CSV table of C-alpha atoms in Angstrom, one decimal:
chain,number,residue,atom,x,y,z
U,5,UNK,CA,-39.9,-4.2,-8.3
U,6,UNK,CA,-37.6,-6.5,-10.3
U,7,UNK,CA,-35.9,-8.8,-7.8
U,8,UNK,CA,-34.0,-10.8,-10.5
U,9,UNK,CA,-30.2,-10.6,-10.2
U,10,UNK,CA,-28.5,-8.8,-13.0
U,11,UNK,CA,-26.1,-10.6,-15.3
U,12,UNK,CA,-23.5,-7.9,-14.7
U,13,UNK,CA,-22.6,-5.0,-12.5
U,14,UNK,CA,-20.3,-1.9,-12.5
U,15,UNK,CA,-17.7,-1.5,-9.8
U,16,UNK,CA,-14.7,0.7,-9.5
U,17,UNK,CA,-11.2,-0.7,-10.1
U,18,UNK,CA,-7.7,0.6,-10.0
U,19,UNK,CA,-5.5,-0.7,-12.8
U,20,UNK,CA,-1.7,-0.6,-12.7
U,21,UNK,CA,-0.2,-0.2,-16.2
U,22,UNK,CA,3.3,0.3,-17.6
U,23,UNK,CA,3.8,3.3,-19.8
U,24,UNK,CA,5.9,2.5,-22.9
U,25,UNK,CA,7.4,5.9,-24.1
U,26,UNK,CA,8.4,5.9,-27.8
U,27,UNK,CA,11.4,7.9,-28.8
U,28,UNK,CA,11.4,6.9,-32.5
U,29,UNK,CA,8.9,5.9,-35.2
U,30,UNK,CA,11.3,3.3,-36.6
U,31,UNK,CA,9.6,0.0,-35.7
U,32,UNK,CA,12.8,-2.0,-36.2
U,33,UNK,CA,14.6,0.1,-33.6
U,34,UNK,CA,11.7,-0.1,-31.3
U,35,UNK,CA,11.5,-3.9,-31.6
U,36,UNK,CA,15.3,-4.1,-30.8
U,37,UNK,CA,15.0,-1.7,-27.9
U,38,UNK,CA,12.0,-3.6,-26.5
U,39,UNK,CA,13.9,-7.0,-26.7
U,40,UNK,CA,16.8,-5.4,-24.9
U,41,UNK,CA,14.7,-3.9,-22.2
U,42,UNK,CA,12.8,-7.1,-21.6
U,43,UNK,CA,16.1,-9.1,-21.4
U,44,UNK,CA,17.4,-6.6,-18.8
U,45,UNK,CA,14.3,-6.6,-16.7
U,46,UNK,CA,13.8,-10.4,-16.7
U,47,UNK,CA,10.2,-11.2,-16.0
U,48,UNK,CA,9.4,-8.0,-14.1
U,49,UNK,CA,7.2,-6.5,-16.9
U,50,UNK,CA,5.8,-9.7,-18.4
U,51,UNK,CA,2.0,-9.9,-18.6
U,52,UNK,CA,1.7,-6.2,-17.6
U,53,UNK,CA,-0.9,-4.1,-19.4
U,54,UNK,CA,0.9,-1.3,-21.2
U,55,UNK,CA,-0.1,2.2,-22.4
U,56,UNK,CA,1.9,3.4,-25.5
U,57,UNK,CA,3.0,7.0,-25.2
U,58,UNK,CA,3.7,8.3,-28.7
U,59,UNK,CA,3.3,12.0,-27.8
U,60,UNK,CA,7.0,12.7,-28.6
U,61,UNK,CA,6.8,11.1,-32.1
U,62,UNK,CA,5.7,13.0,-35.1
U,63,UNK,CA,6.4,10.5,-37.8
U,64,UNK,CA,3.9,7.8,-38.8
U,65,UNK,CA,4.2,4.6,-36.7
U,66,UNK,CA,3.6,1.1,-38.0
U,67,UNK,CA,1.1,0.3,-35.3
U,68,UNK,CA,0.2,-3.3,-36.2
U,69,UNK,CA,3.8,-4.3,-36.2
U,70,UNK,CA,4.5,-2.5,-32.9
U,71,UNK,CA,1.5,-4.1,-31.2
U,72,UNK,CA,2.6,-7.5,-32.5
U,73,UNK,CA,6.1,-6.9,-31.0
U,74,UNK,CA,4.6,-6.0,-27.6
U,75,UNK,CA,2.4,-9.1,-27.6
U,76,UNK,CA,5.3,-11.3,-28.4
U,77,UNK,CA,6.9,-10.2,-25.2
U,78,UNK,CA,3.7,-10.8,-23.2
U,79,UNK,CA,2.9,-7.1,-22.9
U,80,UNK,CA,-0.8,-6.6,-23.8
U,81,UNK,CA,-1.4,-3.0,-25.1
U,82,UNK,CA,-4.6,-1.4,-23.6
U,83,UNK,CA,-4.3,2.3,-24.6
U,84,UNK,CA,-2.4,5.0,-26.3
U,85,UNK,CA,-1.3,8.6,-25.9
U,86,UNK,CA,-0.8,10.2,-29.3
U,87,UNK,CA,-1.8,13.1,-31.5
U,88,UNK,CA,-2.9,13.8,-35.1
U,89,UNK,CA,-2.4,11.0,-37.7
U,90,UNK,CA,-0.7,8.7,-35.2
U,91,UNK,CA,-3.7,8.9,-32.9
U,92,UNK,CA,-6.1,8.1,-35.8
U,93,UNK,CA,-3.9,5.2,-36.9
U,94,UNK,CA,-3.7,3.9,-33.3
U,95,UNK,CA,-7.5,4.0,-33.1
U,96,UNK,CA,-7.8,1.9,-36.3
U,97,UNK,CA,-5.3,-0.6,-34.8
U,98,UNK,CA,-7.7,-1.1,-31.9
U,99,UNK,CA,-6.2,1.1,-29.2
U,100,UNK,CA,-8.1,3.4,-27.0
U,101,UNK,CA,-6.9,7.0,-26.1
U,102,UNK,CA,-6.2,7.4,-22.4
U,103,UNK,CA,-5.2,10.3,-20.2
U,104,UNK,CA,-1.9,9.8,-18.3
U,105,UNK,CA,-1.9,13.2,-16.5
U,106,UNK,CA,0.2,13.1,-13.4
U,107,UNK,CA,-1.7,12.7,-10.2
U,108,UNK,CA,-2.0,15.7,-7.9
U,109,UNK,CA,0.7,15.9,-5.3
U,110,UNK,CA,-0.3,14.7,-1.9
U,111,UNK,CA,-0.8,17.7,0.5
U,112,UNK,CA,1.5,18.1,3.4
U,113,UNK,CA,1.0,20.3,6.4
U,114,UNK,CA,3.6,23.1,6.8
U,115,UNK,CA,5.6,23.1,10.1
U,116,UNK,CA,4.1,26.4,11.3
U,117,UNK,CA,0.5,25.2,10.6
U,118,UNK,CA,1.2,21.9,12.4
U,119,UNK,CA,2.5,23.9,15.4
U,120,UNK,CA,-0.6,26.1,15.4
U,121,UNK,CA,-2.8,23.0,15.4
U,122,UNK,CA,-1.0,21.5,18.3
U,123,UNK,CA,-1.1,24.7,20.2
U,124,UNK,CA,-4.8,25.0,19.6
U,125,UNK,CA,-5.4,21.5,20.8
U,126,UNK,CA,-3.7,22.1,24.1
U,127,UNK,CA,-4.8,25.7,24.6
U,128,UNK,CA,-6.7,26.5,27.8
U,129,UNK,CA,-10.2,27.8,27.2
U,130,UNK,CA,-11.2,30.3,29.8
U,131,UNK,CA,-14.1,29.2,32.0
U,132,UNK,CA,-16.4,32.0,33.3
U,133,UNK,CA,-16.5,32.3,37.0
U,134,UNK,CA,-19.8,31.3,38.8
U,135,UNK,CA,-21.9,34.3,39.8
U,136,UNK,CA,-21.7,35.1,43.6
U,137,UNK,CA,-24.8,35.3,45.7
U,138,UNK,CA,-25.9,39.0,46.2
U,139,UNK,CA,-25.4,40.2,49.8
U,140,UNK,CA,-28.4,42.5,49.7
U,141,UNK,CA,-31.4,43.2,47.5
U,142,UNK,CA,-30.5,45.8,44.9
U,143,UNK,CA,-32.3,49.2,45.0
U,144,UNK,CA,-35.1,49.5,42.5
U,145,UNK,CA,-33.9,51.2,39.3
U,146,UNK,CA,-35.8,54.0,37.6
U,147,UNK,CA,-38.0,52.8,34.7
U,148,UNK,CA,-36.4,52.9,31.3
U,149,UNK,CA,-38.4,53.7,28.2
U,150,UNK,CA,-39.0,50.7,25.9
U,151,UNK,CA,-37.2,52.4,23.0
U,152,UNK,CA,-34.0,52.9,25.0
U,153,UNK,CA,-34.2,49.6,26.9
U,154,UNK,CA,-31.1,47.4,26.0
U,155,UNK,CA,-31.6,43.9,24.7
U,156,UNK,CA,-31.1,41.6,27.6
U,157,UNK,CA,-29.7,38.8,25.4
U,158,UNK,CA,-25.9,38.8,25.2
U,159,UNK,CA,-24.3,38.9,21.8
U,160,UNK,CA,-22.6,35.6,20.9
U,161,UNK,CA,-18.8,35.9,21.1
U,162,UNK,CA,-16.5,33.9,18.8
U,163,UNK,CA,-14.5,31.2,20.4
U,164,UNK,CA,-10.8,32.4,20.2
U,165,UNK,CA,-9.4,28.9,20.3
U,166,UNK,CA,-11.7,27.8,17.4
U,167,UNK,CA,-10.8,30.9,15.4
U,168,UNK,CA,-7.1,30.3,15.9
U,169,UNK,CA,-7.1,26.6,14.8
U,170,UNK,CA,-6.5,26.2,11.1
U,171,UNK,CA,-8.4,23.6,9.1
U,172,UNK,CA,-6.2,20.6,8.8
U,173,UNK,CA,-5.4,19.4,5.2
U,174,UNK,CA,-6.5,16.0,3.9
U,175,UNK,CA,-4.7,13.0,5.4
U,176,UNK,CA,-1.5,11.9,3.7
U,177,UNK,CA,-1.2,8.7,5.6
U,178,UNK,CA,0.9,5.9,4.0
U,179,UNK,CA,-0.4,2.4,3.2
U,180,UNK,CA,1.1,0.1,5.8
U,181,UNK,CA,1.5,-3.7,5.2
U,182,UNK,CA,2.3,-5.3,8.5
U,183,UNK,CA,3.3,-8.8,7.2
U,184,UNK,CA,5.9,-10.4,4.9
U,185,UNK,CA,5.2,-10.6,1.2
U,186,UNK,CA,5.7,-13.9,-0.5
U,187,UNK,CA,6.7,-14.6,-4.1
U,188,UNK,CA,4.0,-13.7,-6.5
U,189,UNK,CA,2.4,-11.1,-4.3
U,190,UNK,CA,2.1,-7.5,-5.4
U,191,UNK,CA,1.1,-4.4,-3.5
U,192,UNK,CA,0.4,-1.0,-5.1
U,193,UNK,CA,0.0,2.2,-3.0
U,194,UNK,CA,-1.9,4.7,-5.1
U,195,UNK,CA,-1.1,8.4,-4.6
U,196,UNK,CA,0.7,7.7,-1.3
U,197,UNK,CA,3.7,6.0,0.3
U,198,UNK,CA,4.0,2.3,0.9
U,199,UNK,CA,5.4,0.9,4.2
U,200,UNK,CA,6.1,-2.8,4.5
U,201,UNK,CA,7.0,-4.1,8.0
U,202,UNK,CA,8.5,-7.4,7.1
U,203,UNK,CA,10.4,-9.2,4.3
U,204,UNK,CA,9.7,-8.7,0.6
U,205,UNK,CA,10.6,-12.1,-0.8
U,206,UNK,CA,12.1,-12.9,-4.2
U,207,UNK,CA,9.3,-12.7,-6.8
U,208,UNK,CA,7.2,-10.2,-4.7
U,209,UNK,CA,6.6,-6.7,-5.9
U,210,UNK,CA,6.1,-3.4,-4.0
U,211,UNK,CA,4.9,-0.4,-6.0
U,212,UNK,CA,4.0,3.1,-4.8
U,213,UNK,CA,3.2,6.5,-6.4
U,214,UNK,CA,5.2,7.9,-3.5
U,215,UNK,CA,8.1,6.5,-1.5
U,216,UNK,CA,8.7,2.8,-0.7
U,217,UNK,CA,9.8,1.9,2.8
U,218,UNK,CA,10.7,-1.7,3.6
U,219,UNK,CA,11.6,-2.5,7.2
U,220,UNK,CA,13.0,-5.9,6.6
U,221,UNK,CA,14.9,-7.7,3.8
U,222,UNK,CA,14.0,-6.3,0.3
U,223,UNK,CA,14.7,-9.3,-1.9
U,224,UNK,CA,12.0,-8.8,-4.5
U,225,UNK,CA,11.2,-5.8,-6.8
U,226,UNK,CA,10.5,-2.3,-5.6
U,227,UNK,CA,9.2,0.7,-7.7
U,228,UNK,CA,8.8,4.2,-6.2
U,229,UNK,CA,7.3,7.2,-8.0
U,230,UNK,CA,5.2,4.8,-10.2
U,231,UNK,CA,3.3,7.8,-11.8
U,232,UNK,CA,6.4,9.8,-12.6
U,233,UNK,CA,7.4,11.4,-9.2
U,234,UNK,CA,11.1,11.9,-9.6
U,235,UNK,CA,11.5,12.9,-6.0
U,236,UNK,CA,10.3,9.5,-4.7
U,237,UNK,CA,12.7,7.3,-2.8
U,238,UNK,CA,13.2,3.6,-1.8
U,239,UNK,CA,14.3,2.9,1.8
U,240,UNK,CA,15.1,-0.5,3.2
U,241,UNK,CA,16.9,-1.9,6.2
U,242,UNK,CA,18.4,-4.8,4.2
U,243,UNK,CA,19.0,-4.4,0.5
U,244,UNK,CA,19.1,-7.5,-1.6
U,245,UNK,CA,16.6,-6.6,-4.4
U,246,UNK,CA,16.0,-8.2,-7.8
U,247,UNK,CA,15.0,-4.9,-9.4
U,248,UNK,CA,14.9,-1.2,-8.3
U,249,UNK,CA,13.0,1.5,-10.1
U,250,UNK,CA,12.2,5.2,-9.5
U,251,UNK,CA,9.9,7.1,-11.8
U,252,UNK,CA,10.4,4.5,-14.6
U,253,UNK,CA,14.2,4.5,-14.4
U,254,UNK,CA,15.1,1.0,-13.3
U,255,UNK,CA,18.1,-1.2,-12.5
U,256,UNK,CA,18.1,-5.0,-12.6
U,257,UNK,CA,20.4,-6.3,-9.9
U,258,UNK,CA,21.9,-9.4,-11.5
U,259,UNK,CA,25.2,-9.6,-9.6
U,260,UNK,CA,25.6,-9.3,-5.8
U,261,UNK,CA,25.9,-5.7,-4.7
U,262,UNK,CA,29.0,-4.2,-3.2
U,263,UNK,CA,29.6,-5.4,0.4
U,264,UNK,CA,28.9,-1.8,1.6
U,265,UNK,CA,25.4,-2.2,0.2
U,266,UNK,CA,24.5,-5.9,0.1
U,267,UNK,CA,22.1,-6.7,3.0
U,268,UNK,CA,22.7,-3.3,4.5
U,269,UNK,CA,20.4,-0.3,5.1
U,270,UNK,CA,20.2,1.6,1.9
U,271,UNK,CA,18.5,4.5,0.0
U,272,UNK,CA,17.6,4.5,-3.7
U,273,UNK,CA,17.0,7.7,-5.4
U,274,UNK,CA,17.0,9.3,-8.9
U,275,UNK,CA,19.7,11.7,-10.0
U,276,UNK,CA,18.6,13.1,-13.3
U,277,UNK,CA,18.3,10.0,-15.5
U,278,UNK,CA,20.6,7.8,-13.3
U,279,UNK,CA,19.5,5.6,-10.4
U,280,UNK,CA,21.7,6.0,-7.3
U,281,UNK,CA,22.0,3.5,-4.5
U,282,UNK,CA,23.8,4.5,-1.3
U,283,UNK,CA,24.2,3.1,2.2
U,284,UNK,CA,22.3,4.6,5.0
U,285,UNK,CA,24.7,5.5,7.7
U,286,UNK,CA,23.5,5.5,11.4
């Protein structure tokens, strides 16, 4: 047996990447739009690996020029989604095709199923009564032929409580962070919600494929629906964020929010292509 340690090993990893969706093949327009987006977002996307989604573009793209523009903004390209000639040209430019299919929705238990499970958990299982002692010896019975003699072993009966209880679905528990997040820290909840009990400081980032809940001051950056879930929400008990995003639609908070929203409980949600922020009323 070889006991020497290997020079490398394979381990699983989860990589968060930004998807850059191209709406045009004009590299000049793309470069201008990229500069504008990066100016709006500040340093939020800097040094983030990006996947270029060119699935909506049919015209030929100048890939070397586009990759250079991304790198100039500290956005290292790591993959591409494209078809036909654009895919072939992207491969020649050094990009690897990737699959950006949306993750399966997390299962939830319907109300009637949950009620049935609770009822089954607290259902009383009947207990058979103990047999009483016979008061007198029974009279001997007439012999029964072997062919007609019944099987003395009782047939097993199904447990009615077990039959009534449905199989619970997989857990949909959220990721819970029970501490404040300092500047430079990032937390990503993959395929679930994220709950932070504490402050999210300026420069910290909280990201979730589902909803984001911050029970404390939200002063950093929050992104819900990171893999495209347009129904995701951001909840916080004290809103003072640098950046808010839902399913890729983001808003940089440069000026102080309205007094009805600043440092107040708030909800952030997506209305079509517009990001809405509203106060949570008690």
